Amino acid sequence: MKVAEIRRYPVKSLLGETLPAATVRERGIEGDRLWAVRDADGKFGSGKNTRRFRRMAGLFDLSAYGGEPAPTVRLPDGREFTADDPAAHRAVSAHLGRPVTLAREAAVPHHDEGPVSLVTTAALARLTGLCGPDPGLDTIDPLRFRANLLLDLAGPPSFPEDDWPGRVLRIGPRLVLRVVRPLTRCVMIDMAQSVAPDRNDLLKTLADAHDMTFGVFAAVEQPGPVTVGDRCRWA
């Protein structure tokens, strides 16, 4: 098993970036979901409604990539603003049709469930077998699941992560993760994002066949670097 893809989402629920390498600390990939769109009620933009999050149409029209001291947000018309620029707040508010600000994480992490999310090529192949690939691809586009790490796992299509909770995974020379539990999915996986079009079958299929879960999240036991191509092994 090896790392096939690394993704970071500098602003929660916006499109993110694919990286050749990253640093993983106790909080997760450095800079991942460190910022979020916050509305006037203090709720954060998401694809679902919960106590902390509010569904906001149009978030997937926006993208963000890392930078210091704040990430850069790109609008559909090509304009770019740093997330700490008041002009960014006004532009994103106008795009979403509601007053919002871009807020850096405070005491409570912006992650939905945990620091580092993982999916495998085997699970993608299994789900593709159940409901078909995305147009123009031979699989379901992994970007739908917004995972930090896509792991290339040889073998037949399956949901191998079902057996992972509680296990310790070493990645590359120093990074050590402990898998916590499966990731519960929401309607976001069916929504159009980047090159992936709208679907209406993925969440229903997972609800019927896999308790509405796909992939897992992990806690960081030992921080370290991760690079595409790194080998993964169980401790």
Coordinates of N, CA, C and O in Angstrom, one line a residue, residues 44-191:
F44 N -20.6 27.6 10.4 CA -19.6 27.5 9.4 C -20.2 26.8 8.1 O -21.0 25.9 8.2
G45 N -19.8 27.3 7.0 CA -20.3 26.8 5.7 C -20.0 25.3 5.5 O -18.8 24.9 5.7
S46 N -20.9 24.6 5.0 CA -20.8 23.1 4.8 C -21.8 22.7 3.8 O -22.5 23.4 3.2
G47 N -21.8 21.3 3.6 CA -22.8 20.8 2.7 C -23.9 20.2 3.5 O -24.8 19.6 2.9
K48 N -23.9 20.4 4.8 CA -25.0 19.9 5.6 C -25.3 20.8 6.7 O -24.6 21.8 7.0
N49 N -26.5 20.6 7.3 CA -26.9 21.4 8.5 C -26.8 20.7 9.8 O -27.3 19.6 9.9
T50 N -26.0 21.2 10.7 CA -25.8 20.6 12.0 C -25.8 21.7 13.1 O -26.0 22.9 12.7
R51 N -25.5 21.4 14.3 CA -25.4 22.4 15.3 C -24.3 23.4 15.0 O -24.5 24.6 15.3
R52 N -23.2 23.0 14.4 CA -22.1 23.9 14.1 C -22.1 24.3 12.6 O -21.5 25.4 12.4
F53 N -22.7 23.6 11.7 CA -22.5 23.8 10.3 C -23.8 24.2 9.6 O -24.9 23.8 10.1
R54 N -23.7 25.0 8.6 CA -24.9 25.4 7.8 C -24.6 25.1 6.3 O -23.6 25.5 5.8
R55 N -25.5 24.5 5.7 CA -25.4 24.2 4.2 C -25.5 25.6 3.5 O -26.4 26.3 3.7
M56 N -24.5 25.8 2.6 CA -24.5 27.0 1.8 C -24.2 26.6 0.4 O -23.2 26.1 0.0
A57 N -25.2 26.9 -0.5 CA -25.0 26.6 -1.9 C -24.0 27.6 -2.5 O -23.9 28.8 -2.1
G58 N -23.1 27.1 -3.3 CA -22.2 27.9 -4.0 C -20.7 27.7 -3.5 O -19.8 28.3 -4.1
L59 N -20.6 27.0 -2.4 CA -19.2 26.9 -1.8 C -18.2 26.2 -2.8 O -17.1 26.5 -2.9
F60 N -18.8 25.2 -3.5 CA -17.9 24.4 -4.4 C -17.6 25.2 -5.7 O -16.8 24.8 -6.5
D61 N -18.1 26.4 -5.9 CA -17.7 27.3 -6.9 C -16.4 28.0 -6.6 O -15.8 28.6 -7.5
L62 N -16.0 28.0 -5.3 CA -14.8 28.7 -4.8 C -13.7 27.7 -4.6 O -14.0 26.5 -4.2
S63 N -12.5 28.2 -4.7 CA -11.4 27.3 -4.4 C -10.4 28.1 -3.5 O -10.4 29.3 -3.4
A64 N -9.5 27.3 -2.8 CA -8.5 27.9 -2.0 C -7.2 27.2 -2.1 O -7.2 26.0 -2.2
Y65 N -6.1 27.9 -1.9 CA -4.8 27.2 -1.9 C -4.0 27.9 -0.8 O -4.2 29.1 -0.4
G66 N -3.0 27.2 -0.2 CA -2.3 27.6 1.0 C -1.4 28.8 0.8 O -0.9 29.1 -0.3
G67 N -1.2 29.5 1.9 CA -0.4 30.6 1.9 C -0.3 31.1 3.3 O -1.1 30.8 4.2
E68 N 0.7 32.0 3.6 CA 0.9 32.5 4.9 C 0.9 34.1 4.8 O 1.4 34.6 3.9
P69 N 0.2 34.7 5.8 CA -0.4 34.2 7.0 C -1.8 33.7 6.7 O -2.5 33.2 7.7
A70 N -2.3 33.7 5.5 CA -3.7 33.3 5.2 C -3.7 32.7 3.8 O -2.9 33.1 2.9
P71 N -4.6 31.7 3.6 CA -4.7 31.1 2.2 C -5.3 32.1 1.3 O -5.9 33.2 1.6
T72 N -5.2 31.8 0.0 CA -5.8 32.6 -1.1 C -7.1 31.9 -1.6 O -7.1 30.7 -1.8
V73 N -8.1 32.7 -1.7 CA -9.4 32.3 -2.2 C -9.6 32.8 -3.6 O -9.4 34.0 -3.9
R74 N -10.0 31.8 -4.5 CA -10.3 32.2 -5.9 C -11.7 32.1 -6.2 O -12.4 31.1 -5.9
L75 N -12.3 33.1 -6.8 CA -13.7 33.2 -7.2 C -13.8 32.6 -8.7 O -12.9 32.6 -9.4
P76 N -15.1 32.3 -9.1 CA -15.3 31.7 -10.4 C -14.8 32.7 -11.6 O -14.4 32.2 -12.6
D77 N -14.9 34.0 -11.3 CA -14.4 34.9 -12.3 C -12.9 35.2 -12.4 O -12.4 36.0 -13.1
G78 N -12.2 34.4 -11.5 CA -10.7 34.5 -11.6 C -10.1 35.5 -10.5 O -8.9 35.5 -10.3
R79 N -11.0 36.3 -9.9 CA -10.5 37.2 -8.9 C -9.9 36.4 -7.7 O -10.5 35.3 -7.3
E80 N -8.8 36.9 -7.1 CA -8.2 36.2 -5.9 C -8.0 37.2 -4.8 O -7.7 38.3 -5.0
F81 N -8.3 36.7 -3.6 CA -8.1 37.5 -2.4 C -7.5 36.6 -1.3 O -7.8 35.4 -1.2
T82 N -6.7 37.2 -0.4 CA -6.3 36.5 0.7 C -7.4 36.4 1.7 O -8.2 37.3 1.8
A83 N -7.5 35.3 2.5 CA -8.7 35.1 3.3 C -8.8 36.1 4.4 O -9.9 36.3 5.0
D84 N -7.7 36.8 4.8 CA -7.8 37.8 5.8 C -8.1 39.3 5.3 O -8.1 40.2 6.0
D85 N -8.4 39.4 4.0 CA -8.6 40.6 3.4 C -10.1 40.9 3.4 O -10.9 40.1 3.0
P86 N -10.5 42.1 4.0 CA -12.0 42.4 4.0 C -12.6 42.3 2.7 O -13.8 42.0 2.6
A87 N -11.9 42.6 1.6 CA -12.4 42.5 0.3 C -12.9 41.1 -0.1 O -13.8 40.8 -0.8
A88 N -12.2 40.1 0.5 CA -12.5 38.7 0.3 C -13.9 38.4 1.0 O -14.7 37.7 0.4
H89 N -14.1 38.9 2.1 CA -15.4 38.7 2.8 C -16.5 39.3 2.0 O -17.6 38.7 1.8
R90 N -16.3 40.5 1.4 CA -17.4 41.1 0.6 C -17.6 40.3 -0.7 O -18.8 40.1 -1.1
A91 N -16.5 39.9 -1.3 CA -16.7 39.1 -2.6 C -17.4 37.8 -2.4 O -18.2 37.4 -3.1
V92 N -17.0 37.1 -1.3 CA -17.6 35.8 -1.0 C -19.0 35.9 -0.6 O -19.9 35.2 -1.0
S93 N -19.3 37.0 0.2 CA -20.7 37.3 0.6 C -21.6 37.5 -0.7 O -22.7 37.0 -0.8
A94 N -21.0 38.3 -1.6 CA -21.8 38.6 -2.8 C -22.1 37.3 -3.6 O -23.2 37.1 -4.1
H95 N -21.1 36.5 -3.7 CA -21.2 35.2 -4.4 C -22.2 34.3 -3.8 O -23.0 33.7 -4.5
L96 N -22.2 34.2 -2.5 CA -23.1 33.3 -1.8 C -24.5 33.9 -1.5 O -25.4 33.1 -1.2
G97 N -24.6 35.2 -1.7 CA -25.9 35.8 -1.5 C -26.3 35.9 0.0 O -27.5 36.0 0.3
R98 N -25.3 36.0 0.9 CA -25.5 36.1 2.3 C -24.3 36.8 2.9 O -23.2 36.6 2.4
P99 N -24.4 37.5 4.0 CA -23.2 38.0 4.7 C -22.4 37.0 5.4 O -22.9 36.2 6.2
V100 N -21.1 36.9 5.0 CA -20.2 35.9 5.6 C -18.9 36.6 5.8 O -18.6 37.6 5.2
T101 N -18.1 35.9 6.7 CA -16.7 36.3 6.8 C -15.8 35.0 6.6 O -16.4 33.9 6.7
L102 N -14.6 35.2 6.4 CA -13.6 34.0 6.4 C -12.9 34.0 7.7 O -12.2 35.0 8.0
A103 N -13.1 32.9 8.4 CA -12.6 32.9 9.8 C -11.6 31.8 10.0 O -11.7 30.7 9.6
R104 N -10.5 32.2 10.7 CA -9.5 31.3 11.1 C -10.0 30.4 12.3 O -10.7 30.9 13.1
E105 N -9.5 29.2 12.3 CA -10.0 28.3 13.4 C -9.6 28.9 14.8 O -8.5 29.4 14.9
A106 N -10.5 28.7 15.7 CA -10.2 29.1 17.1 C -10.0 27.9 18.0 O -9.2 27.0 17.7
A107 N -10.8 27.8 19.0 CA -10.6 26.7 20.0 C -11.1 25.3 19.4 O -10.5 24.3 19.8
V108 N -12.1 25.3 18.6 CA -12.7 24.1 18.1 C -12.3 23.8 16.7 O -12.5 24.7 15.8
P109 N -11.7 22.7 16.4 CA -11.3 22.4 15.0 C -12.4 22.5 14.0 O -13.5 22.1 14.3
H110 N -12.1 22.9 12.8 CA -13.1 22.9 11.7 C -13.4 21.5 11.1 O -14.3 21.4 10.3
H111 N -12.5 20.5 11.4 CA -12.8 19.2 10.9 C -14.1 18.7 11.3 O -14.6 18.9 12.4
D112 N -14.8 18.0 10.4 CA -16.1 17.3 10.7 C -15.9 16.3 11.8 O -16.6 16.2 12.7
E113 N -14.9 15.4 11.6 CA -14.7 14.2 12.5 C -13.3 14.1 13.0 O -13.2 13.7 14.2
G114 N -12.3 14.2 12.3 CA -11.0 14.0 12.8 C -9.9 14.6 11.9 O -10.1 15.1 10.8
P115 N -8.6 14.5 12.4 CA -7.5 15.2 11.8 C -7.1 14.8 10.4 O -6.9 15.7 9.5
V116 N -7.1 13.5 10.1 CA -6.6 13.0 8.8 C -7.6 12.0 8.2 O -7.9 11.0 8.9
S117 N -8.1 12.3 7.0 CA -9.0 11.4 6.4 C -8.4 10.5 5.3 O -7.5 11.0 4.6
L118 N -8.8 9.3 5.2 CA -8.2 8.3 4.3 C -9.2 7.6 3.5 O -10.2 7.2 4.0
V119 N -9.0 7.4 2.2 CA -9.8 6.5 1.4 C -8.8 5.6 0.6 O -7.6 6.0 0.4
T120 N -9.2 4.5 0.1 CA -8.4 3.6 -0.7 C -8.9 3.4 -2.1 O -10.1 3.6 -2.4
T121 N -8.0 3.1 -3.0 CA -8.4 2.8 -4.4 C -9.3 1.5 -4.4 O -10.2 1.4 -5.3
A122 N -9.1 0.6 -3.5 CA -9.9 -0.6 -3.5 C -11.4 -0.3 -3.1 O -12.3 -0.8 -3.7
A123 N -11.6 0.7 -2.2 CA -13.0 1.1 -1.9 C -13.6 1.9 -3.0 O -14.8 1.7 -3.3
L124 N -12.8 2.7 -3.7 CA -13.3 3.4 -4.8 C -13.8 2.4 -5.9 O -14.8 2.6 -6.5
A125 N -13.0 1.4 -6.1 CA -13.3 0.4 -7.1 C -14.6 -0.4 -6.7 O -15.5 -0.7 -7.6
R126 N -14.8 -0.6 -5.4 CA -16.0 -1.3 -5.0 C -17.2 -0.5 -5.1 O -18.2 -0.9 -5.6
L127 N -17.1 0.8 -4.8 CA -18.3 1.7 -4.9 C -18.6 1.9 -6.4 O -19.8 2.0 -6.8
T128 N -17.5 2.0 -7.2 CA -17.7 2.1 -8.7 C -18.5 0.9 -9.2 O -19.4 1.0 -10.1
G129 N -18.2 -0.3 -8.7 CA -18.8 -1.5 -9.1 C -20.3 -1.5 -8.8 O -21.1 -2.1 -9.5
L130 N -20.7 -0.8 -7.7 CA -22.0 -0.7 -7.2 C -22.9 0.3 -8.0 O -24.1 0.1 -8.2
C131 N -22.3 1.4 -8.4 CA -23.1 2.4 -9.0 C -22.5 3.1 -10.2 O -23.1 4.1 -10.8
G132 N -21.4 2.6 -10.7 CA -20.8 3.1 -12.0 C -19.8 4.3 -11.8 O -19.9 5.0 -10.8
P133 N -19.0 4.5 -12.8 CA -18.0 5.5 -12.7 C -18.5 6.9 -13.0 O -19.6 7.1 -13.5
D134 N -17.7 7.9 -12.7 CA -18.0 9.3 -13.2 C -17.8 9.4 -14.7 O -17.0 8.7 -15.2
P135 N -18.6 10.2 -15.4 CA -18.4 10.4 -16.8 C -17.0 10.6 -17.2 O -16.3 11.5 -16.6
G136 N -16.5 9.9 -18.2 CA -15.1 10.1 -18.7 C -14.0 9.4 -17.9 O -12.9 9.5 -18.3
L137 N -14.4 8.8 -16.8 CA -13.4 8.1 -16.0 C -13.8 6.6 -15.9 O -14.9 6.2 -16.2
D138 N -12.8 5.8 -15.4 CA -13.1 4.4 -15.2 C -13.4 4.1 -13.7 O -13.5 3.0 -13.3
T139 N -13.5 5.2 -12.9 CA -13.8 5.1 -11.5 C -14.6 6.3 -11.0 O -14.8 7.2 -11.8
I140 N -15.0 6.3 -9.8 CA -15.6 7.5 -9.2 C -14.4 8.4 -8.8 O -13.4 8.0 -8.2
D141 N -14.5 9.7 -9.1 CA -13.4 10.6 -8.9 C -13.2 10.7 -7.3 O -14.1 11.0 -6.6
P142 N -12.0 10.4 -6.9 CA -11.8 10.5 -5.4 C -11.9 11.8 -4.8 O -12.2 11.9 -3.6
L143 N -11.9 12.9 -5.6 CA -12.0 14.2 -5.0 C -13.4 14.4 -4.4 O -13.6 15.3 -3.5
R144 N -14.4 13.6 -4.8 CA -15.7 13.7 -4.2 C -15.7 13.6 -2.7 O -16.6 14.1 -2.0
F145 N -14.7 12.8 -2.2 CA -14.7 12.4 -0.8 C -13.8 13.3 0.1 O -13.8 13.1 1.3
R146 N -13.1 14.2 -0.6 CA -12.4 15.3 0.1 C -11.4 14.7 1.1 O -11.2 15.3 2.2
A147 N -10.9 13.5 0.9 CA -9.9 12.9 1.8 C -8.6 13.5 1.7 O -8.2 14.0 0.6
N148 N -7.8 13.5 2.8 CA -6.5 14.0 2.8 C -5.5 13.1 2.0 O -4.7 13.5 1.3
L149 N -5.7 11.8 2.2 CA -4.8 10.8 1.6 C -5.6 9.8 0.9 O -6.5 9.1 1.4
L150 N -5.3 9.6 -0.4 CA -5.8 8.4 -1.2 C -4.7 7.4 -1.2 O -3.5 7.7 -1.6
L151 N -5.0 6.2 -0.7 CA -4.0 5.1 -0.6 C -4.2 4.1 -1.7 O -5.4 3.6 -1.8
D152 N -3.2 3.8 -2.4 CA -3.3 2.8 -3.5 C -3.1 1.4 -2.9 O -2.0 1.1 -2.4
L153 N -4.2 0.7 -2.9 CA -4.2 -0.7 -2.3 C -4.5 -1.7 -3.3 O -5.6 -1.7 -3.9
A154 N -3.6 -2.6 -3.6 CA -3.8 -3.6 -4.6 C -4.8 -4.7 -4.1 O -5.0 -4.8 -2.8
G155 N -5.4 -5.4 -5.0 CA -6.4 -6.4 -4.6 C -7.7 -6.2 -5.2 O -8.0 -5.2 -5.9
P156 N -8.7 -7.1 -4.9 CA -10.0 -6.9 -5.5 C -10.8 -5.8 -4.9 O -10.5 -5.3 -3.8
P157 N -11.8 -5.2 -5.6 CA -12.6 -4.2 -5.0 C -13.2 -4.6 -3.7 O -13.8 -5.7 -3.6
S158 N -13.2 -3.8 -2.7 CA -13.7 -4.1 -1.4 C -13.7 -2.9 -0.5 O -13.4 -1.8 -1.0
F159 N -14.1 -3.0 0.7 CA -14.1 -1.9 1.7 C -13.1 -2.3 2.7 O -13.5 -2.7 3.9
P160 N -11.8 -2.3 2.4 CA -10.8 -2.8 3.4 C -10.7 -2.0 4.7 O -10.3 -2.5 5.7
E161 N -11.1 -0.7 4.6 CA -11.0 0.1 5.8 C -12.0 -0.3 6.9 O -11.8 0.1 8.1
D162 N -12.9 -1.2 6.6 CA -13.8 -1.7 7.7 C -13.1 -2.4 8.8 O -13.5 -2.4 9.9
D163 N -11.9 -2.9 8.5 CA -11.1 -3.6 9.5 C -10.0 -2.8 10.1 O -9.2 -3.3 10.9
W164 N -10.0 -1.5 9.8 CA -8.8 -0.7 10.2 C -9.0 0.0 11.6 O -8.0 0.3 12.2
P165 N -10.2 0.4 12.1 CA -10.3 1.1 13.3 C -9.5 0.4 14.5 O -9.5 -0.8 14.7
G166 N -8.7 1.3 15.1 CA -7.8 0.8 16.2 C -6.4 0.4 15.8 O -5.5 0.2 16.6
R167 N -6.2 0.2 14.5 CA -4.9 -0.2 14.0 C -4.0 1.0 13.8 O -4.4 2.2 13.6
V168 N -2.7 0.8 13.8 CA -1.7 1.8 13.7 C -1.0 1.7 12.4 O -0.5 0.6 12.0
L169 N -1.0 2.8 11.6 CA -0.4 2.8 10.2 C 0.8 3.7 10.2 O 0.7 4.9 10.5
R170 N 1.9 3.2 9.7 CA 3.1 4.0 9.5 C 3.2 4.4 8.1 O 3.1 3.5 7.2
I171 N 3.5 5.6 7.8 CA 3.5 6.1 6.4 C 4.9 6.9 6.3 O 5.2 7.8 7.0
G172 N 5.6 6.4 5.3 CA 6.9 7.0 5.0 C 7.9 6.8 6.2 O 7.7 5.9 7.0
P173 N 8.9 7.7 6.4 CA 9.9 7.5 7.4 C 9.5 7.8 8.8 O 10.1 7.2 9.7
R174 N 8.5 8.7 9.1 CA 8.2 9.0 10.5 C 6.7 9.1 10.8 O 6.4 9.0 12.0
L175 N 5.9 9.3 9.9 CA 4.5 9.6 10.2 C 3.8 8.3 10.7 O 3.9 7.3 10.1
V176 N 3.1 8.5 11.8 CA 2.3 7.3 12.4 C 0.9 7.8 12.7 O 0.7 8.8 13.4
L177 N -0.1 7.1 12.2 CA -1.5 7.4 12.4 C -2.2 6.2 13.1 O -1.8 5.1 12.9
R178 N -3.2 6.6 13.9 CA -4.0 5.5 14.5 C -5.4 5.7 13.9 O -6.0 6.8 14.1
V179 N -5.9 4.7 13.2 CA -7.3 4.8 12.6 C -8.3 4.8 13.7 O -8.3 3.9 14.6
V180 N -9.3 5.7 13.7 CA -10.3 5.8 14.7 C -11.6 5.2 14.4 O -12.0 4.2 15.0
R181 N -12.2 5.6 13.3 CA -13.5 5.0 12.9 C -13.8 5.4 11.5 O -13.2 6.3 10.9
P182 N -14.9 4.8 10.9 CA -15.3 5.1 9.5 C -15.8 6.6 9.5 O -16.3 7.1 10.5
L183 N -15.8 7.1 8.3 CA -16.3 8.5 8.0 C -17.8 8.4 7.6 O -18.0 7.8 6.5
T184 N -18.7 9.1 8.3 CA -20.1 9.1 7.8 C -20.2 10.2 6.8 O -19.7 11.3 6.9
R185 N -20.9 9.8 5.7 CA -20.9 10.7 4.5 C -22.2 11.5 4.5 O -23.2 11.1 5.1
C186 N -22.2 12.6 3.7 CA -23.4 13.4 3.5 C -23.6 13.7 2.1 O -22.9 13.2 1.2
V187 N -24.6 14.5 1.7 CA -25.0 14.8 0.4 C -23.9 15.4 -0.5 O -23.9 15.4 -1.7
M188 N -22.8 16.0 0.2 CA -21.7 16.6 -0.6 C -21.1 15.7 -1.6 O -20.6 16.1 -2.6
I189 N -21.1 14.4 -1.3 CA -20.4 13.5 -2.3 C -21.1 13.4 -3.6 O -20.5 13.0 -4.6
D190 N -22.4 13.7 -3.6 CA -23.2 13.7 -4.9 C -23.1 15.1 -5.6 O -23.6 15.2 -6.7
M191 N -22.6 16.1 -4.9 CA -22.7 17.4 -5.5 C -21.5 17.6 -6.5 O -20.5 17.1 -6.4

